[in-house]
Tab-separated table of C-alpha atoms (C1' of nucleotides) in Angstrom:
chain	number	residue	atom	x	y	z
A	1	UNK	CA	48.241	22.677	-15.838
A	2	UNK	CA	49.327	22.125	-19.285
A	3	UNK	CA	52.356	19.292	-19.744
A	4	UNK	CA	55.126	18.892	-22.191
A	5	UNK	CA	56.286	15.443	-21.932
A	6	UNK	CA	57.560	12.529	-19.971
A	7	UNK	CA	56.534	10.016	-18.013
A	8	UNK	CA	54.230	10.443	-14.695
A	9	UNK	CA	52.236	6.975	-14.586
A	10	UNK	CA	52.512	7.062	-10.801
A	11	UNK	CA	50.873	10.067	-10.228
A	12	UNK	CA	48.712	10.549	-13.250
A	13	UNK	CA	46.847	7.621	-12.186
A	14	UNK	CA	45.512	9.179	-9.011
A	15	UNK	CA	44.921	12.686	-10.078
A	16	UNK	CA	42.859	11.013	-13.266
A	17	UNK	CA	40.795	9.398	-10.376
A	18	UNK	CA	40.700	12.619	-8.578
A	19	UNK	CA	39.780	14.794	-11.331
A	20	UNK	CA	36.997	12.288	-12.511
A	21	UNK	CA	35.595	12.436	-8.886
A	22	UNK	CA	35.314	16.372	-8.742
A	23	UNK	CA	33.871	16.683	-12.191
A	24	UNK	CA	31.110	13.715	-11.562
A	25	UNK	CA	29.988	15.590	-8.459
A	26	UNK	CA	30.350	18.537	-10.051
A	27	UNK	CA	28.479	18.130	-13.307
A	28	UNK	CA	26.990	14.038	-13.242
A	29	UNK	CA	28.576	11.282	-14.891
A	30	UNK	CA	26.364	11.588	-18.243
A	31	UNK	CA	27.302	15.222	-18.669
A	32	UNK	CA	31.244	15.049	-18.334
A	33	UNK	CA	33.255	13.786	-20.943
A	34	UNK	CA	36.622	12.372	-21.120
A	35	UNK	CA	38.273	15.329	-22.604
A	36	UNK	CA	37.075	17.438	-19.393
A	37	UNK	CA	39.070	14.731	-17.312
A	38	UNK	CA	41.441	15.021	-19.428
A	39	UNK	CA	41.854	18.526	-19.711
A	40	UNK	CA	41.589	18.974	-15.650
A	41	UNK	CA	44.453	16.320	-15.273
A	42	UNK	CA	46.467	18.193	-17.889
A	43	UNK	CA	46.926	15.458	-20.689
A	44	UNK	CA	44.972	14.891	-23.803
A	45	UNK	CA	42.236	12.768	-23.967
A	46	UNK	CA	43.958	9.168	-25.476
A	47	UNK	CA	45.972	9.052	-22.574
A	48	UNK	CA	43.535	8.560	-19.734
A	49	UNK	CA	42.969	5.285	-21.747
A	50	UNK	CA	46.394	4.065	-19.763
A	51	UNK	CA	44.622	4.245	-16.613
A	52	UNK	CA	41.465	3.133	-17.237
A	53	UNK	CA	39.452	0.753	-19.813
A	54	UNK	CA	36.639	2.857	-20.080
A	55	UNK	CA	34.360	5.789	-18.748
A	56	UNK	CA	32.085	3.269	-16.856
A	57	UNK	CA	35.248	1.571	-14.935
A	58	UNK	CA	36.240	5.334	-13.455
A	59	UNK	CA	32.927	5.449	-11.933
A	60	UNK	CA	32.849	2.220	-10.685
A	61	UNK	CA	35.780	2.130	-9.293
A	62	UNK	CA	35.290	5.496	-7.056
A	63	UNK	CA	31.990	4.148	-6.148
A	64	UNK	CA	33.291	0.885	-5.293
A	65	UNK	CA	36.326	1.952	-3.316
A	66	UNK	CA	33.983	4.699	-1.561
A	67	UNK	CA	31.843	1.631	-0.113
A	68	UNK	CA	34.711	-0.518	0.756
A	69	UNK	CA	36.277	2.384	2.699
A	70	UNK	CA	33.595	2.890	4.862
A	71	UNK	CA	32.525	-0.647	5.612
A	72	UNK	CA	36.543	-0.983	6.653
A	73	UNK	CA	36.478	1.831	8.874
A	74	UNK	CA	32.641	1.090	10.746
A	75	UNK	CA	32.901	1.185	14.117
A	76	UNK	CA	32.083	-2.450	15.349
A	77	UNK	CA	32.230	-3.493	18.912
A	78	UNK	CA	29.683	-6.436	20.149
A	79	UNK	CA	30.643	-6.269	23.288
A	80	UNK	CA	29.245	-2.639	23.948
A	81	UNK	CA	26.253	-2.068	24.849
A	82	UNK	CA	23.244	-1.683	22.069
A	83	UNK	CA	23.161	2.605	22.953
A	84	UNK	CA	27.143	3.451	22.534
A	85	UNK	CA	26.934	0.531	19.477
A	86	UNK	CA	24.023	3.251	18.287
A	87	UNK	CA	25.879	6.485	19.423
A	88	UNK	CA	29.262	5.247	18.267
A	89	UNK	CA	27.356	4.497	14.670
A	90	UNK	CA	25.984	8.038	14.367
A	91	UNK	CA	28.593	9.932	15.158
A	92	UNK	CA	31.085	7.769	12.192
A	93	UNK	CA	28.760	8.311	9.647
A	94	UNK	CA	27.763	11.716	10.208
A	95	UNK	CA	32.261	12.160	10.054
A	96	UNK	CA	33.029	10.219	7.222
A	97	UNK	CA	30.697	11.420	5.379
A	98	UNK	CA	31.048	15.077	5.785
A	99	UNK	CA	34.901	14.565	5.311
A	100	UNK	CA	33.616	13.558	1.787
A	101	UNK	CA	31.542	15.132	0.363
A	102	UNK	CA	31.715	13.968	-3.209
A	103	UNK	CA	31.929	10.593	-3.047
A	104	UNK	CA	28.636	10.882	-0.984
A	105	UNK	CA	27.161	12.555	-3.480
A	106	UNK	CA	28.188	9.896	-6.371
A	107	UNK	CA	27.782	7.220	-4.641
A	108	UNK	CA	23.756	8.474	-4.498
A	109	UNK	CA	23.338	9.996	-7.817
A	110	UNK	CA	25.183	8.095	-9.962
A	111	UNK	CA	23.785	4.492	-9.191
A	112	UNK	CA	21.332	4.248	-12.376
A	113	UNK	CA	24.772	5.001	-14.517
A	114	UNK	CA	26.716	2.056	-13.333
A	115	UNK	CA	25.787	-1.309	-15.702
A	116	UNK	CA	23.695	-4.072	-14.296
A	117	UNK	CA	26.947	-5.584	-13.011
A	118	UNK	CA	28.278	-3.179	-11.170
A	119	UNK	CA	25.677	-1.690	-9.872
A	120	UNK	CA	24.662	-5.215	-8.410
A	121	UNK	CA	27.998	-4.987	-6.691
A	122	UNK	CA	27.585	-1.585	-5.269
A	123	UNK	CA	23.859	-2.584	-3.847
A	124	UNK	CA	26.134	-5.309	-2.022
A	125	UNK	CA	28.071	-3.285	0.021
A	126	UNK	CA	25.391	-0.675	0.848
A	127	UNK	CA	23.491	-3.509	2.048
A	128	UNK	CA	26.259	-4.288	4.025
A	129	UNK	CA	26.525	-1.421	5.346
A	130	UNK	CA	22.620	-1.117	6.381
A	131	UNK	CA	23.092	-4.689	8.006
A	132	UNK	CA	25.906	-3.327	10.536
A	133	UNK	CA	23.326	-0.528	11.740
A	134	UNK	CA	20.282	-3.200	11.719
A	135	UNK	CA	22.093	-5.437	13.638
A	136	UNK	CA	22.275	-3.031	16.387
A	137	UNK	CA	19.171	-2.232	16.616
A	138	UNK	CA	18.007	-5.517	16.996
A	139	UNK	CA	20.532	-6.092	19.563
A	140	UNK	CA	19.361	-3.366	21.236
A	141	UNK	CA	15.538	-4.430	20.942
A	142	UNK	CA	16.904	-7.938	22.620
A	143	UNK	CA	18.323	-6.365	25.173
A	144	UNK	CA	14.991	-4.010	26.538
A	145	UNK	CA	16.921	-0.811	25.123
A	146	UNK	CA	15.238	0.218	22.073
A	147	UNK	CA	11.300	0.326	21.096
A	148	UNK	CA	11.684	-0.221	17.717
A	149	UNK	CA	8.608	-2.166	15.604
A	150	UNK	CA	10.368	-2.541	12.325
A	151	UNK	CA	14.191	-2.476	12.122
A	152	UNK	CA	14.572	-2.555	8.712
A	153	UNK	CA	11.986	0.467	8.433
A	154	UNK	CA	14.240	2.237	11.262
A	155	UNK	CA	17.712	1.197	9.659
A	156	UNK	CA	16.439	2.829	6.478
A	157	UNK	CA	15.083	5.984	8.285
A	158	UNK	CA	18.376	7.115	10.459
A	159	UNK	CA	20.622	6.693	7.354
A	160	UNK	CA	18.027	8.560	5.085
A	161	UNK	CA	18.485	11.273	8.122
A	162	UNK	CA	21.752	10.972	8.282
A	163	UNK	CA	23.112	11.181	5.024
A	164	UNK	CA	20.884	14.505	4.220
A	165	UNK	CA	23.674	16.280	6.612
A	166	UNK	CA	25.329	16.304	3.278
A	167	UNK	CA	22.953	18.560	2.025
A	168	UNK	CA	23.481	21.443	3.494
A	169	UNK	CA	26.969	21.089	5.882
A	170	UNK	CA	29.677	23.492	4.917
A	171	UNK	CA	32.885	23.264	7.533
A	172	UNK	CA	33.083	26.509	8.864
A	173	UNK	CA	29.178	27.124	9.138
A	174	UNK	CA	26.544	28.327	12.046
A	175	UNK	CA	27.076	24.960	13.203
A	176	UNK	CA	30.377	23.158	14.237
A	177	UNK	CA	30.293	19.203	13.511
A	178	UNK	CA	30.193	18.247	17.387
A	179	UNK	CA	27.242	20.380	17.081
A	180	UNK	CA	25.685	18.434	14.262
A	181	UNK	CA	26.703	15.251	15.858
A	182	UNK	CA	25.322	15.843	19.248
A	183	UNK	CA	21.697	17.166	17.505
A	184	UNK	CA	21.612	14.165	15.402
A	185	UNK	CA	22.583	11.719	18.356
A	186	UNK	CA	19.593	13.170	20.517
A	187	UNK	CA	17.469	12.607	17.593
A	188	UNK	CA	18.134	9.335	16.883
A	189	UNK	CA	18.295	8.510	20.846
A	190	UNK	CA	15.201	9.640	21.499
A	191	UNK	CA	13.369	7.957	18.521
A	192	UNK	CA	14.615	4.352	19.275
A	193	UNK	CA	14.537	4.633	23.075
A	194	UNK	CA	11.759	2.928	24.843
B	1	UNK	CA	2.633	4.173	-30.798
B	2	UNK	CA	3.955	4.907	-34.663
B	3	UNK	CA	1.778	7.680	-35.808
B	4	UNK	CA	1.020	8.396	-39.297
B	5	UNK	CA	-0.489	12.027	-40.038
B	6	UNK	CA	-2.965	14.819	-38.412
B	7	UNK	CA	-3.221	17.144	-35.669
B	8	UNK	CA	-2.370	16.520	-32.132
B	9	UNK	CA	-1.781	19.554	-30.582
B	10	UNK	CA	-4.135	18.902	-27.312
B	11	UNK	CA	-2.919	16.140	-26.434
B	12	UNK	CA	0.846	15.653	-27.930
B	13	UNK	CA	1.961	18.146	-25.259
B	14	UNK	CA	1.240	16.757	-22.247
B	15	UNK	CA	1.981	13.450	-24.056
B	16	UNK	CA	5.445	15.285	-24.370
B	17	UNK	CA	5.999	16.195	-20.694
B	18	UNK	CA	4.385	12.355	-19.975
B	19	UNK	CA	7.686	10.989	-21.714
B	20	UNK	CA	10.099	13.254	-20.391
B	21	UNK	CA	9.181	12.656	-16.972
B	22	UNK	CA	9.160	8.794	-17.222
B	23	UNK	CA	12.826	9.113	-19.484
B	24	UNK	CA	14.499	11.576	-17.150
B	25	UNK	CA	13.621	9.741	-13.682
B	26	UNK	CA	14.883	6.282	-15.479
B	27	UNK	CA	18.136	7.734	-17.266
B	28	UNK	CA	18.742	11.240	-15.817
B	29	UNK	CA	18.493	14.344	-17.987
B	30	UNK	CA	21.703	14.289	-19.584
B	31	UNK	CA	21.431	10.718	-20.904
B	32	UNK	CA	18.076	11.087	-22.301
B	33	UNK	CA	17.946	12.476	-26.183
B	34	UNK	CA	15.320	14.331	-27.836
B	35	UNK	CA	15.273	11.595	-30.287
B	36	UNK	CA	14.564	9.163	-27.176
B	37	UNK	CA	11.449	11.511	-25.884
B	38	UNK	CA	10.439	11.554	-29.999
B	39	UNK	CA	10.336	7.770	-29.789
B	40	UNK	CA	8.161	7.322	-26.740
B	41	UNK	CA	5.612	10.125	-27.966
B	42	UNK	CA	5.451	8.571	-31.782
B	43	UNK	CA	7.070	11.648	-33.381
B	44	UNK	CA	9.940	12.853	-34.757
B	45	UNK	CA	12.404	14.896	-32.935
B	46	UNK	CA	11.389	18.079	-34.486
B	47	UNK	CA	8.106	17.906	-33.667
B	48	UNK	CA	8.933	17.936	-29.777
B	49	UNK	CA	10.387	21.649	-30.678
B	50	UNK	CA	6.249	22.496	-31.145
B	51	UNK	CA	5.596	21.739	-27.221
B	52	UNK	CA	9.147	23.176	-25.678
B	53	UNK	CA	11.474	25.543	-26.672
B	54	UNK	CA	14.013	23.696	-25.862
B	55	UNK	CA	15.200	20.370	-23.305
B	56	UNK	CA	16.032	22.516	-20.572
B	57	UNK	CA	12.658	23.956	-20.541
B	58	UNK	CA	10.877	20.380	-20.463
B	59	UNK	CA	12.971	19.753	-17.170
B	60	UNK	CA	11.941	22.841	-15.537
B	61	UNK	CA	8.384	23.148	-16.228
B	62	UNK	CA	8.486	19.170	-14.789
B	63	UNK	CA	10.201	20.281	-11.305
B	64	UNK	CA	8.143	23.371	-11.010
B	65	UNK	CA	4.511	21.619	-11.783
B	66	UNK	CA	5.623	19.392	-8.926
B	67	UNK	CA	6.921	21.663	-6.628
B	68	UNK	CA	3.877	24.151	-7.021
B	69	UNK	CA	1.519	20.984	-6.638
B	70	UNK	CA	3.433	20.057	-3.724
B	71	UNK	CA	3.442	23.530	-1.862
B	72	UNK	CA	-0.981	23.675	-2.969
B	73	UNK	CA	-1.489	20.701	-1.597
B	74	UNK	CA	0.571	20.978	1.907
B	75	UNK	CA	-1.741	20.742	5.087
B	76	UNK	CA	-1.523	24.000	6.627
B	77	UNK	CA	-3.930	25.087	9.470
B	78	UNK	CA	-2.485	27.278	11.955
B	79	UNK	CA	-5.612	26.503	14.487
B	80	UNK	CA	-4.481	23.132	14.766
B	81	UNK	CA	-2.422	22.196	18.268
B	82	UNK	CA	1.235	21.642	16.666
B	83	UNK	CA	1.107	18.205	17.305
B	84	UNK	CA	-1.520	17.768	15.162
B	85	UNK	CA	-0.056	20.074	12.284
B	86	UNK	CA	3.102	17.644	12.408
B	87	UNK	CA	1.329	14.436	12.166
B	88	UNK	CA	-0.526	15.856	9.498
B	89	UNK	CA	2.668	17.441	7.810
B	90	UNK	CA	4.153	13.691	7.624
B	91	UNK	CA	1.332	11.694	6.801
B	92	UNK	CA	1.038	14.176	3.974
B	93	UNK	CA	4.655	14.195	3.055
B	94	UNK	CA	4.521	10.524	2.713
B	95	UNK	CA	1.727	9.812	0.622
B	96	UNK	CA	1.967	12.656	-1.347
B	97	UNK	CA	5.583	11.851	-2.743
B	98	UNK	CA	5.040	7.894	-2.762
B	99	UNK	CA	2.079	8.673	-5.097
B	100	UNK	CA	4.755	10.646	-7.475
B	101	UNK	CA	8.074	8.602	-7.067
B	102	UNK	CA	9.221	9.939	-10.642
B	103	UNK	CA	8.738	13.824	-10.221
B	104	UNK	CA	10.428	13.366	-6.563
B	105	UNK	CA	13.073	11.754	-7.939
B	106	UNK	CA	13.844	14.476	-10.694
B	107	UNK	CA	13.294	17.298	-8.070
B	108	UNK	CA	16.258	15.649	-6.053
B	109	UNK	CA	18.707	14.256	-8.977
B	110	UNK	CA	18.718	16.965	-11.567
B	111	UNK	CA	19.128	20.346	-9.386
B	112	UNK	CA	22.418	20.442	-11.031
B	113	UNK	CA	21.019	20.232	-14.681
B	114	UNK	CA	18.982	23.551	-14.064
B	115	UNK	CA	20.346	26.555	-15.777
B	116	UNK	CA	21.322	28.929	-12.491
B	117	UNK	CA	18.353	30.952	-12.906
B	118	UNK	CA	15.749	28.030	-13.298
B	119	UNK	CA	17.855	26.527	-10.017
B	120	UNK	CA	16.647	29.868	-8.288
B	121	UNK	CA	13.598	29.771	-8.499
B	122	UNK	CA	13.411	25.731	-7.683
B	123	UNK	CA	15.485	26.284	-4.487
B	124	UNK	CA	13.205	29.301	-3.617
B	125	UNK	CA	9.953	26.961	-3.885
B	126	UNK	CA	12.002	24.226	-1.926
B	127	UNK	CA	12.589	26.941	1.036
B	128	UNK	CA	9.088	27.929	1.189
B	129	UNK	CA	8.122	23.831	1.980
B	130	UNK	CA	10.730	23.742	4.239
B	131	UNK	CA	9.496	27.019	6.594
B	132	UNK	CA	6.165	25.287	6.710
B	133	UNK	CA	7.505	22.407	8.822
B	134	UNK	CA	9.737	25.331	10.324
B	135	UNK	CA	7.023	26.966	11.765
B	136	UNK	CA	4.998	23.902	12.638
B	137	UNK	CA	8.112	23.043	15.377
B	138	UNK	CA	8.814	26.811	16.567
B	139	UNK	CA	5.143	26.954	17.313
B	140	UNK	CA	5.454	23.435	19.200
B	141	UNK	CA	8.274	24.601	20.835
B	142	UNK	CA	7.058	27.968	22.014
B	143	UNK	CA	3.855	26.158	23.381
B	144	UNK	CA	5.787	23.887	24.904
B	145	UNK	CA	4.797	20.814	23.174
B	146	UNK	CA	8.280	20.502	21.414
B	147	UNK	CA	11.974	19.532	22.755
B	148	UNK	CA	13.610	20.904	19.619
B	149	UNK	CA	17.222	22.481	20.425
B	150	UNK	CA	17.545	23.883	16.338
B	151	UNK	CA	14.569	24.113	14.682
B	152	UNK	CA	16.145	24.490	11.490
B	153	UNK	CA	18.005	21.215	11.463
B	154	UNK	CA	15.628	19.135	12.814
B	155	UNK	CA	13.520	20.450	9.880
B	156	UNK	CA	16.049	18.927	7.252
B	157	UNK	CA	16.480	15.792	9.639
B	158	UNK	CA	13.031	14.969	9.143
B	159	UNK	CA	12.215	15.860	5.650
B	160	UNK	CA	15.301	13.880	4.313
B	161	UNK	CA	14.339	11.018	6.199
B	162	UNK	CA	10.598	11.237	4.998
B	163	UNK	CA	11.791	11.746	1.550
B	164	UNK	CA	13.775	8.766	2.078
B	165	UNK	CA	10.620	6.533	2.364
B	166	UNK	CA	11.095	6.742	-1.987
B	167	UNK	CA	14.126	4.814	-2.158
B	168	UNK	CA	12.223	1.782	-0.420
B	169	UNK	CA	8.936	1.782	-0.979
B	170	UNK	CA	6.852	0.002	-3.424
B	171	UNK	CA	3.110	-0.362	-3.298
B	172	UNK	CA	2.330	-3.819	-2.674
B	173	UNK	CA	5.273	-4.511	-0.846
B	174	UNK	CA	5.919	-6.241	2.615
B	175	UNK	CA	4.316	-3.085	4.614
B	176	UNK	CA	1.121	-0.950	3.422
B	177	UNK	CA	1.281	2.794	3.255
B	178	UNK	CA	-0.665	3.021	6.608
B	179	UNK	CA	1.824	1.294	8.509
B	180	UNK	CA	4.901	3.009	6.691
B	181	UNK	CA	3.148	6.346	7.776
B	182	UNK	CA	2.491	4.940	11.252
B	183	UNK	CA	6.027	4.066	11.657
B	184	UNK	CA	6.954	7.412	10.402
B	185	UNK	CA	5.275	9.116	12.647
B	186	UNK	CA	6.218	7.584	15.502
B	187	UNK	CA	9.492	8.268	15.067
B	188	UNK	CA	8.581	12.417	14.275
B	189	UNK	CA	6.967	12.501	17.438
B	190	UNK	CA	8.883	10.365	19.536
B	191	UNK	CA	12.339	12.878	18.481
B	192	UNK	CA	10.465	15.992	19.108
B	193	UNK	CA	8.506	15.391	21.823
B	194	UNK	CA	9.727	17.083	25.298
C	1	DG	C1'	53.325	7.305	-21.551
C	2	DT	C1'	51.618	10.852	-24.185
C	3	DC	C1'	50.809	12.785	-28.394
C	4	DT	C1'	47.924	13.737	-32.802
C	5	DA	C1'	44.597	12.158	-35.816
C	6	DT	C1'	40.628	9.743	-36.747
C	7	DA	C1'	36.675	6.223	-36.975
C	8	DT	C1'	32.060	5.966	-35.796
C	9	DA	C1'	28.160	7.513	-33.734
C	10	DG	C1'	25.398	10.460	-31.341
C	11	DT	C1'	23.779	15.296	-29.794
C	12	DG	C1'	20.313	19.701	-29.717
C	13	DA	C1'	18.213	22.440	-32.670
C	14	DT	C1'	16.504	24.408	-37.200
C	15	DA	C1'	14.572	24.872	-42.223
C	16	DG	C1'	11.307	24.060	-45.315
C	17	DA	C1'	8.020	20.716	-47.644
C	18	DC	C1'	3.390	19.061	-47.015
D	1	DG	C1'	1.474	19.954	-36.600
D	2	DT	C1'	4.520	16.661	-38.255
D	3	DC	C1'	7.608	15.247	-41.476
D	4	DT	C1'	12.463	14.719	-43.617
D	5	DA	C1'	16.879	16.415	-44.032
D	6	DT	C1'	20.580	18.693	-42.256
D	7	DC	C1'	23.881	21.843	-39.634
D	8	DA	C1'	27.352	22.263	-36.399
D	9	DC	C1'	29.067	19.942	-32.544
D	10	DT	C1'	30.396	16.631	-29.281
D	11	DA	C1'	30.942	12.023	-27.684
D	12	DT	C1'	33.879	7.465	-26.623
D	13	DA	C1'	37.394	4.935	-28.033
D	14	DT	C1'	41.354	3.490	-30.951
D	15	DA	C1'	45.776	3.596	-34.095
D	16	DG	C1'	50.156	4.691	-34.755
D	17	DA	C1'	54.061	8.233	-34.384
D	18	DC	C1'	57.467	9.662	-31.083
DNA sequence: GTCTATATAGTGATAGAC
DNA sequence: GTCTATCACTATATAGAC
């Protein structure tokens, strides 16, 4: 992937973002330097200093546009009932975040690397996020659906669950995704029904 | 904790794997420098070289210690009904990981920091914890006790959402380690149970 | 917009004095 | 057993040519 010359500043941009995500997952923020960017995008290191201001911006900005795309595309429907609000939520996160699988896996490990700042931003969103799925629940616990004590301790428990699909799903495995999907949903069901 | 001159062998090592384990779980392997482990012992960098042959070795003896601890110390008795293995299995899981918040959180972040041999045998010691809760549900579900459609998943399902219980808990906080294991387990058995 | 070259600082690990 | 000093690298980030 070695270049000559020219200008590309409307694609470099992206594929310095994209190269920066697959070596983070790959390798951790600490442990990848610029000129490994660099080298994967196919420039020398000086020049991914056009797309970004530092090393610490590239990660926050994948982790922060990570977050924002998945609080934009939660399902969120008040007017269903509390158990497809539940269902509906299971089956989205278990999907978005299998479809990617290493912004997951940043936007987990990489936390302590961001600076007080930005990491104060990124503990925003996720608590967002938690907030949509507590919400239900205590809906549903209104409503005579759910037997649930504590729904913070239960918000924090299915999204622990969850996320660890990312552990060990590989598309194409023993198990399709409907299949992963449906196991988790009777999990969860049957742990918050009364 | 300047030192001046004199023997320490006895106690300098574990003093040794005492830093690395507090600098690792707060910065992540590849941030932390020998110079920084130096500092919080009261030595100079080549002294650490005395207790390690090198920084990758300090991270694997850490993981190891725990896992082995973690696999002596697991519940196991097979004359128990299965019901009673699992409760035990999670009270167990929870207590014994909130009592060592920085040696979980190295076994989970720094996988990727182990050389691939060192990651062999870590993965082959996390395997052997996860076929004890294996077994615990196959045996449930061949007496009957269980409703568990893939024992295998629901095996990861509950581990990562016990391990979870880390990213949340603090002793002293708004709920006492009783109730977070009585929550806990009400969950476990409510998902399993026929 | 990308290059080369470089400033400045840090890294893991080792050698040899005491 | 710990020290000081150092080797050989690598790091982030910047300056200036093209």
């Amino acid at each position: 992937m070695a270049r000559t010359t020219g200008s590309h500043s409307d694609i470099t941009g992206p594929r310095v973002r994209a190269a920066a995500l697959r070596l983070f997952a790959a390798g951790g923020y600490a442990a990848v330097s610029m000129r490994a960017i660099a080298a994967e995008v196919g420039v020398q290191a000086g020049a991914l200093y056009n797309y970004t201001p530092d090393k610490q911006s590239l990660l926050f900005d994948l982790m922060q546009g990570h977050m924002t795309d998945l609080l934009a595309e939660t399902p969120s429907d008040p007017t269903r009932p509390a158990m497809q609000q539940l269902q509906d939520f299971v089956a989205f996160h278990i999907r978005f975040h299998a479809d990617r699988p290493d912004e997951v896996f940043i936007a987990y490990m990489e936390l302590r690397n961001l600076t007080p700042e930005n990491f104060a931003v990124i503990e925003g969103l996720r608590r967002e996020y938690e907030d949509r799925l507590e919400t239900i629940l205590r809906t549903g616990v209104e409503n005579g659906y759910f037997a649930v004590a504590d729904p913070k301790i239960v918000t924090l428990a299915i999204i622990a669950m969850l996320t660890g699909v990312n552990t060990w799903y590989r598309a194409g495995g023993r198990l399709s995704l409907d299949e992963v999907v449906a196991q988790y949903w009777d999990m969860v069901r049957k742990a918050v029904t009364v």
